[in-house]
Structure formats: C-alpha cells, structure tokens
Short mmCIF file of C-alpha atoms and ligand atoms in Angstrom, two decimals:
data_model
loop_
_atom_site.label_atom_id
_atom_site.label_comp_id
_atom_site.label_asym_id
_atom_site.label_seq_id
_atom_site.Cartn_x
_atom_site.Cartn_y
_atom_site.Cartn_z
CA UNK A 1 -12.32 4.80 -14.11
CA UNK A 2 -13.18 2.23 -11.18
CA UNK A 3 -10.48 -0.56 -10.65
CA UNK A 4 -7.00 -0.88 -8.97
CA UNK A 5 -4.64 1.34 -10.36
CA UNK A 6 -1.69 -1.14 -9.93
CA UNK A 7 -3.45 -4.55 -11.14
CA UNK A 8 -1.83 -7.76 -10.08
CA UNK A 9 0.79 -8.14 -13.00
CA UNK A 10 3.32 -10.66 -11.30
CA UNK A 11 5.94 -7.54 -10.54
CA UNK A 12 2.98 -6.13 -8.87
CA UNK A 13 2.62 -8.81 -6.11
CA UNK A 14 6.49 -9.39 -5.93
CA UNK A 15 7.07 -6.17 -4.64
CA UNK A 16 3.86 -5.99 -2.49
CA UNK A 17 5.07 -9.74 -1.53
CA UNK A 18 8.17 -8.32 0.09
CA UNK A 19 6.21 -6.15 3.01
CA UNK A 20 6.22 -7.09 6.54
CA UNK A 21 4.84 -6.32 9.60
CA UNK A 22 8.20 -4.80 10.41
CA UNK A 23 9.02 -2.58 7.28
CA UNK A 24 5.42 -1.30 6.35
CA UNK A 25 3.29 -1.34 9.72
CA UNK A 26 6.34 -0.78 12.84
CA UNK A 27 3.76 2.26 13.91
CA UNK A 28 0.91 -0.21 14.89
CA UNK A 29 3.21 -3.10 16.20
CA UNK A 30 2.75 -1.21 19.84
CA UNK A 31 -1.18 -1.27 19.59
CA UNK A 32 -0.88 -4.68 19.58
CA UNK A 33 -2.56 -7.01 22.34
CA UNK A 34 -3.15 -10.96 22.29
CA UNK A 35 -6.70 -11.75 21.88
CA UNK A 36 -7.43 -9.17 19.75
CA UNK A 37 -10.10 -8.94 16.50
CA UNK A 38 -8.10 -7.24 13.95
CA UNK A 39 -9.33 -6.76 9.81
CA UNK A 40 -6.51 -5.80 7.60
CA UNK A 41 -8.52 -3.95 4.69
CA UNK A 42 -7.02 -4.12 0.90
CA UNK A 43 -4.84 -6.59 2.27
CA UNK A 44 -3.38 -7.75 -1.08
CA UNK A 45 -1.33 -10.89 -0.64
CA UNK A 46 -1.51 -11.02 3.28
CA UNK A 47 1.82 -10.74 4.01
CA UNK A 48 1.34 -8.08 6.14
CA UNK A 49 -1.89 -9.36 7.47
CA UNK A 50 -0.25 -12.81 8.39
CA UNK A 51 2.57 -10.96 10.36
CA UNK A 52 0.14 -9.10 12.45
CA UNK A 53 -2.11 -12.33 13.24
CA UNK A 54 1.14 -13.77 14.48
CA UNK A 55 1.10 -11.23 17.03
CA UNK A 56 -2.32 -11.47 18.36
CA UNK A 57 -1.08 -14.46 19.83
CA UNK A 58 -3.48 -17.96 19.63
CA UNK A 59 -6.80 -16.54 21.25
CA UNK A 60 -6.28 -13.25 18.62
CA UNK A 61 -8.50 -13.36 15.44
CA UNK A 62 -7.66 -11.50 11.85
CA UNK A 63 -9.61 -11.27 8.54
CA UNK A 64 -8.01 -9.98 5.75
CA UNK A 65 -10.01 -8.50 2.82
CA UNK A 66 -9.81 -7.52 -0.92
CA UNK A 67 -11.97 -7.62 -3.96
CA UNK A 68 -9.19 -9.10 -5.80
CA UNK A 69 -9.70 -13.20 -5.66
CA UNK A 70 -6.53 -13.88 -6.73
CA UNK A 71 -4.45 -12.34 -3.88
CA UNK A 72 -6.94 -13.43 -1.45
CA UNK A 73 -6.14 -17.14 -2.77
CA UNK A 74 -2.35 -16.03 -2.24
CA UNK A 75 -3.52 -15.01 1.15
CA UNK A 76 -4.83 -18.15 1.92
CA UNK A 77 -2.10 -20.10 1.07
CA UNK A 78 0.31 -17.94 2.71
CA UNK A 79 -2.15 -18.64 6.09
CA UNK A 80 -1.99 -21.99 5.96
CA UNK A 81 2.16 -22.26 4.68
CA UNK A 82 2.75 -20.51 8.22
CA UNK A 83 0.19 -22.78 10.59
CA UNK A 84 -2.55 -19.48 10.98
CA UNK A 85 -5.47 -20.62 9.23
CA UNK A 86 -7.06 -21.09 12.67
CA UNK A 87 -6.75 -17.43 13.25
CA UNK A 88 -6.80 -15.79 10.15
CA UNK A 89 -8.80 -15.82 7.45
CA UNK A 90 -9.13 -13.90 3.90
CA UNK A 91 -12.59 -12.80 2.65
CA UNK A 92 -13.85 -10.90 -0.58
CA UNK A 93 -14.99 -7.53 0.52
CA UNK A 94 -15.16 -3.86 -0.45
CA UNK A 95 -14.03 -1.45 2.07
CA UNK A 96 -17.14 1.09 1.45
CA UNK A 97 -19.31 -2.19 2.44
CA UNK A 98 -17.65 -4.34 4.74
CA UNK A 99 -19.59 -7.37 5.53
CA UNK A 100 -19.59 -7.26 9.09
CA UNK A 101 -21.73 -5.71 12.12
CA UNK A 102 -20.91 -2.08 14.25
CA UNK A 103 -17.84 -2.59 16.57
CA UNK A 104 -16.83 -5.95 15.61
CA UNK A 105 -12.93 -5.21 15.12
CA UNK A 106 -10.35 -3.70 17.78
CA UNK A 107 -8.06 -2.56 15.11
CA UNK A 108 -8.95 -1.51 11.57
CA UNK A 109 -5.71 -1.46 9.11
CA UNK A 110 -5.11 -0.31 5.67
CA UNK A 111 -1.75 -0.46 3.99
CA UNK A 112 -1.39 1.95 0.93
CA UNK A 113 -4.60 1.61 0.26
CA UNK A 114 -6.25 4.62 0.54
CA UNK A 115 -4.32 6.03 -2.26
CA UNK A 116 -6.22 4.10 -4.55
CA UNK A 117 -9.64 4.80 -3.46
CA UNK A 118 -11.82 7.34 -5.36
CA UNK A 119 -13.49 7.99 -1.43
CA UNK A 120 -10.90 7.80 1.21
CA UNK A 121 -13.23 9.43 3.10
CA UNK A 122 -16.27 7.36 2.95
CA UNK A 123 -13.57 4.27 3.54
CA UNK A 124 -12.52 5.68 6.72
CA UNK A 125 -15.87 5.84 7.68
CA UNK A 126 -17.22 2.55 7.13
CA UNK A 127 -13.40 1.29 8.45
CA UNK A 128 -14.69 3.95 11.98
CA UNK A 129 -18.16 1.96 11.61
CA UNK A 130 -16.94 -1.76 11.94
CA UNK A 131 -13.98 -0.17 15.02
CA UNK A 132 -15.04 -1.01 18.31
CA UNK A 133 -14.73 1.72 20.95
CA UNK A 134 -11.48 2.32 22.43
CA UNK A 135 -10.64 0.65 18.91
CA UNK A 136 -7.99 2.08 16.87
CA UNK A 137 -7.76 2.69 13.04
CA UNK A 138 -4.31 2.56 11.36
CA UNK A 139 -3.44 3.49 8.08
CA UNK A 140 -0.17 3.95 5.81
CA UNK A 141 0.02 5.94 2.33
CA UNK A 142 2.51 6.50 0.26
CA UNK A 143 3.08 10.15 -1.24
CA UNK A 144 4.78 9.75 -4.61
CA UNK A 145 5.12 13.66 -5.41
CA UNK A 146 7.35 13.28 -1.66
CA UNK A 147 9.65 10.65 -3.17
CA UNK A 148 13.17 11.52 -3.26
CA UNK A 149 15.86 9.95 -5.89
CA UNK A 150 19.43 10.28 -6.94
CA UNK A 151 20.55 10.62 -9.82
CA UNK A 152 18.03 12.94 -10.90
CA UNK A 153 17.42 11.32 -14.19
CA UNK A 154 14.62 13.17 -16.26
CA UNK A 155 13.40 9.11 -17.42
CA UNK A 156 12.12 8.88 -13.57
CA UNK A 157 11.14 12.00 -14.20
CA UNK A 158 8.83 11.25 -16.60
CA UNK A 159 7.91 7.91 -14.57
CA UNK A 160 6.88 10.10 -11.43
CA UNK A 161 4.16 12.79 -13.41
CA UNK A 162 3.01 9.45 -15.44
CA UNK A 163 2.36 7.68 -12.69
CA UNK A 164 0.75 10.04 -10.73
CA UNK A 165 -1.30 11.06 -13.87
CA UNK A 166 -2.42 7.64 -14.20
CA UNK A 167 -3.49 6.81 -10.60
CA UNK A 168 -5.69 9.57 -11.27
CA UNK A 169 -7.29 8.23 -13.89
CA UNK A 170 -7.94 5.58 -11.83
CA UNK A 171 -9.92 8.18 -9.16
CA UNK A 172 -7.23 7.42 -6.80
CA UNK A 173 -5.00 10.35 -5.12
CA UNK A 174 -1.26 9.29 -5.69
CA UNK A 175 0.03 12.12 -3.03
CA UNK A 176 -1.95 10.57 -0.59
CA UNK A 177 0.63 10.72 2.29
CA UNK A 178 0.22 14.55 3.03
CA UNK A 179 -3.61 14.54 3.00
CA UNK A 180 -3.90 11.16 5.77
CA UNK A 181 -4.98 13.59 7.98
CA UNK A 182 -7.61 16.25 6.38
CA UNK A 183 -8.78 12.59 5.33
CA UNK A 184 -9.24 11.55 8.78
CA UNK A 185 -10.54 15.03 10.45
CA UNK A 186 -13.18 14.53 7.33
CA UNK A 187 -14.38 11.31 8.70
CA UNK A 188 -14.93 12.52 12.08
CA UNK A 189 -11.39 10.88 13.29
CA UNK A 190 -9.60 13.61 15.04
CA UNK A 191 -8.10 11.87 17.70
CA UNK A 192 -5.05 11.30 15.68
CA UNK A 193 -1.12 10.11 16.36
CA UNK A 194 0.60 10.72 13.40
CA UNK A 195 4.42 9.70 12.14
CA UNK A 196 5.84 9.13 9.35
CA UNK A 197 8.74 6.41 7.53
CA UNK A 198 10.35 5.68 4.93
CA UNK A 199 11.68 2.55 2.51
CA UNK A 200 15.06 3.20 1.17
CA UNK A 201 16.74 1.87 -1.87
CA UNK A 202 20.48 2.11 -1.74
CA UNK A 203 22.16 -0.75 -2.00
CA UNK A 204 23.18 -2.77 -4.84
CA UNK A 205 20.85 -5.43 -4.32
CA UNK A 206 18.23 -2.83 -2.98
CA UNK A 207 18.96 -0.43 -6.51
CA UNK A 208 18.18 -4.11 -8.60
CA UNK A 209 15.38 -5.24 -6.82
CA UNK A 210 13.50 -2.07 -7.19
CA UNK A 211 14.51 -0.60 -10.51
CA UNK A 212 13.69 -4.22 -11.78
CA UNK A 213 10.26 -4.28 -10.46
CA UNK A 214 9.68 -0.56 -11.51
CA UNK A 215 11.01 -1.20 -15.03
CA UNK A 216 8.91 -4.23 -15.55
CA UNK A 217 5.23 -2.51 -13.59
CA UNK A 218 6.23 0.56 -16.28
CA UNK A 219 5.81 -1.71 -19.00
CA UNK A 220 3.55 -4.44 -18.32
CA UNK A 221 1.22 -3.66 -15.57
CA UNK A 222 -2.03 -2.03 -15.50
CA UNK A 223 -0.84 1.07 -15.14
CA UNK A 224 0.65 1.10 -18.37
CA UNK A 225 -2.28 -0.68 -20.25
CA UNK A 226 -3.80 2.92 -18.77
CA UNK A 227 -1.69 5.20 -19.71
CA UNK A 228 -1.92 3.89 -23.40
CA UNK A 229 -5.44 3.50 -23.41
CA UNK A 230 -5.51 7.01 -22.08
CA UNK A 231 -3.11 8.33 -24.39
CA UNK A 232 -0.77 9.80 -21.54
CA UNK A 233 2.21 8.11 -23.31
CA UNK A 234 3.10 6.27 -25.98
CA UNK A 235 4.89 2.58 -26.06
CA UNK A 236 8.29 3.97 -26.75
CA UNK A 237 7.79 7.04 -23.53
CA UNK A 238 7.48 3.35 -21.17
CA UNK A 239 10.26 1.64 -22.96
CA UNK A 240 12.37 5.01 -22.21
CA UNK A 241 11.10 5.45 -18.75
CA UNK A 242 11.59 1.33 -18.37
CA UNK A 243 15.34 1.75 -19.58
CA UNK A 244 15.63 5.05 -16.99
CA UNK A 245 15.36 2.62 -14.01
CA UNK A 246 17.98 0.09 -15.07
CA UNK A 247 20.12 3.20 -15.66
CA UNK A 248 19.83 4.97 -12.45
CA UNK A 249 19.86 0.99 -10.76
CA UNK A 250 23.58 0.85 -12.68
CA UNK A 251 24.42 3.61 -10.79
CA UNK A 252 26.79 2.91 -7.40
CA UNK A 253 25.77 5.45 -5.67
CA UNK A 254 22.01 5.54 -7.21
CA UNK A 255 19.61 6.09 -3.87
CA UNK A 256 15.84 6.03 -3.09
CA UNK A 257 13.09 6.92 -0.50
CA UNK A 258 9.80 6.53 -0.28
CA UNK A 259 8.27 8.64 2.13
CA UNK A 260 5.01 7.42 4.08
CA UNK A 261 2.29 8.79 6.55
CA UNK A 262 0.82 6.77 9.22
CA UNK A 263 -2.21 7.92 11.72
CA UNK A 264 -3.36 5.82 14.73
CA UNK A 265 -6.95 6.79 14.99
CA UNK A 266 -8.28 6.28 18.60
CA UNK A 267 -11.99 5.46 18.26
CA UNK A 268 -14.37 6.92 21.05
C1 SAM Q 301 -1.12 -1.38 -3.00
S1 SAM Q 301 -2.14 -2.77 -2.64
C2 SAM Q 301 -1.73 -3.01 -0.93
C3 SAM Q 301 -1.85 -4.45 -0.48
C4 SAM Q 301 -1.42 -4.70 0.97
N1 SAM Q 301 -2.15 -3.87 1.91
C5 SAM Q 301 0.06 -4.45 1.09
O1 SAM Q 301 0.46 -3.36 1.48
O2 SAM Q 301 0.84 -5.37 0.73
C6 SAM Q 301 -3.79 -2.12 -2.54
C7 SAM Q 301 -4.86 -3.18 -2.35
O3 SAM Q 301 -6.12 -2.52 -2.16
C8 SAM Q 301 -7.10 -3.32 -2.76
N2 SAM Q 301 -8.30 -2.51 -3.02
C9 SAM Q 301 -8.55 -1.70 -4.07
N3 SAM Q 301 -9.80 -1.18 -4.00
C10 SAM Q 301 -10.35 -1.67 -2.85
C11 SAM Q 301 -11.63 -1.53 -2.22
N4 SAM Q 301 -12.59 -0.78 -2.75
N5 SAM Q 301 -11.84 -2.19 -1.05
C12 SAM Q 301 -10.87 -2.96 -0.49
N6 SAM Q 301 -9.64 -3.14 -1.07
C13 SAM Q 301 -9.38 -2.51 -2.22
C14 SAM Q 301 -6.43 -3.83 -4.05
O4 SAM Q 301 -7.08 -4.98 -4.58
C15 SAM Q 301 -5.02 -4.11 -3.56
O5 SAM Q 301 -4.83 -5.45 -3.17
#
C-alpha cells in the first residue's frame, strides 16, 4: 500500500510539532555553516526545517519538501510566524524525484523519514544526486522493535507488533534505525559517521504528553484506519491498546525511550 503510514490526524502533527533542531537533529547542528543551501526532505510541519534555516544565518538558503499540502501550508506559516520566508521556503516534492538539478544542496536531511519509504535506498540516492560534493547527507530513524518501556504492560505490547505490522503494510520498514547503514553502503554512501540518541519519556508531564498522543494516533489516525481495513485488529484490540497508554502514563515511575540512528554521509 503506497501512502504515509502515520497520516496527518491532528495528534499526528502535535507530536511531530514538538521537534526541534535541538532534540531530533543535535548530530548535524556541527555541519552547519552560514551561507549554506540546505533541503530538509519529508519535512512535515517544518519545525525542524525552520530551526536549521535559522542557523544558516541570512545569506543561507533552505527548502523544505513533502507531498503532503497540508503540512507544507503549516510549514509556510510557521516560516513566515518566525521572519524566514526570505530564506526558506516549502515545496511539494517526492524524494525519489526531487525537482531540482545535480549538486544543488550542501546538506541533504531527512528526519524519520526513511522509515516510511518502500525504497530507502533509491531515496538516498536521488537525496546523493541533488548533494553537492564535499556535501553531506544526514538522516535520523527511529527503530521501534529498539524501544524500551517500563512498566512492561502487555497493552503496549500489543501496540508495538501492531504498529510495526502496520507500517509494513504501508511498505515502510518500522526498525529502520539498525539498517541506516546497510541502507547507506547500498546507495554507494560509505563514507559514514554514525551515532545514535534517544527521546525519553519520564516525567509526569513527559508520561501525559506522550501516552496522550499515542492513545489518541492508536485510535484515530491512519494507522488505525489500516490496521482495521487490514484486519490486524479489531476496534476493541485499539480501544485496549488506547486504554494501555493512559495506564502505564498513570504510572509514577512509568519511563520511555526511543532509540534513534543518525549517519552523516560525506559526499565525494
Ligand atoms: C514522520 S514524518 C517526519 C516529518 C519531519 N521530518 C519531522 O521529523 O518532524 C514523515 C514525513 O515524510 C513525508 N513523506 C512520506 N513519503 C514521502 C516521499 N515519498 N517523499 C518525501 N516525503 C515523504 C510524510 O508526508 C511526512 O510528512
């Protein structure tokens, strides 16, 4: 099934609304040089993308592109709400076609987006394509079969092997963190500095936020219209798995991490 496993349900973008420069992208902050050409692909609502404009100083440039209209519209307001729409701009665009000539870009970004792509591979390829050399590529995946919870509730459970289940549907590769790499090498990218971080969940406000957003994506989002349509669970498995977050978030000492891989990819 083509599409975006996620959708943009409202809980969707909330959450994806929270992410910074600082909390989902710290790897490629030292990469960073004013007057730079940067494209932020799958960039969602921009708040990522707007952060690293901001640091490409006022002769930098930054497009930001998704297929989705609606977050680029987000984007776009977002741009102009913090004074960048000189510098930064949001554009429909698929990352296995990206509108744009050889070497036009000194960094190439992706944020939890190659998780979602049937062809990681043949992204990171036409990402390599519009890289300039002495470019660099830098990408971030989550790997959900990585993430690590407490109490070990068999409702989140369930919500981890449906969710994973259901991003496949979607083509995508949910576990995407771990493979980054034999992505990469696949692509012809081998000149590689990897890390790795993590969001964590462990505070009260922290434990509501997330559970909230969780319980509500479980539910409501695409995902779920999925995993119905697909028969991978019924409505009362998501109510159960729904009601498993607020539990565990009613928990004091209820904690959370989300593991990522990043890769710098020096481009020759
Ligand atoms: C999990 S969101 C990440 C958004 C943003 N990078 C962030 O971290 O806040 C994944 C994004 O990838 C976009 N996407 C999905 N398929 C794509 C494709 N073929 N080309 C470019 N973007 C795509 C989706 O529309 C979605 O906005």
């Amino acid at each position: 099934m083509a599409g975006y496993t996620h959708g943009h349900h409202a809980a969707v973008l909330r959450s994806h609304r929270t992410r910074t420069a600082a909390n989902s992208a710290a790897y490629l902050l030292p990469e960073l040089r004013p007057g730079q050409r940067l494209l932020d692909v799958g960039c969602g609502p921009g708040t990522i993308t707007a952060d690293l404009a901001d640091r490409l100083g006022p002769t930098g440039r930054a497009i930001g592109v998704d297929p989705s209209a609606e977050v680029l519209a987000q984007a776009a307001a977002l741009a102009a709400e913090r004074g960048l729409e000189q510098r930064l701009t949001f554009e429909a665009a698929d990352v296995y076609r990206l509108p744009y000539a050889d070497a036009s870009f000194d960094v190439v970004h992706a944020h939890q987006v190659l998780q979602h792509l049937a062809d990681p591979v043949a992204a990171l390829r036409e990402m390599r394509r519009v890289a300039a050399p002495g470019g660099v590529i830098a990408v971030r995946d989550a790997d959900y079969a990585a993430m690590a919870w407490y109490p070990e509730l068999p409702e989140l459970d369930e919500w981890s092997a449906l969710y994973r289940a259901t991003a496949r549907v979607f083509g995508g590769e949910p576990d995407a963190g771990r493979r980054l790499l034999s992505w990469a090498h696949a692509a012809g990218l081998t000149d590689a500095r990897p890390s790795s971080s993590t969001w964590t969940y462990a505070t009260g406000a922290e434990r509501a936020w997330w559970s909230e957003s969780w319980a509500e994506r479980t539910v409501h989002s695409n995902t779920a219209a999925t995993a119905l349509a697909e028969g991978l669970a019924t409505p009362a498995d998501l109510a159960r798995i729904a009601a498993g977050w607020l539990r565990w978030a009613g928990r004091p000492d209820a904690w959370f991490v989300v593991l990522h891989s990043e890769l710098l990819l020096s481009v020759s």
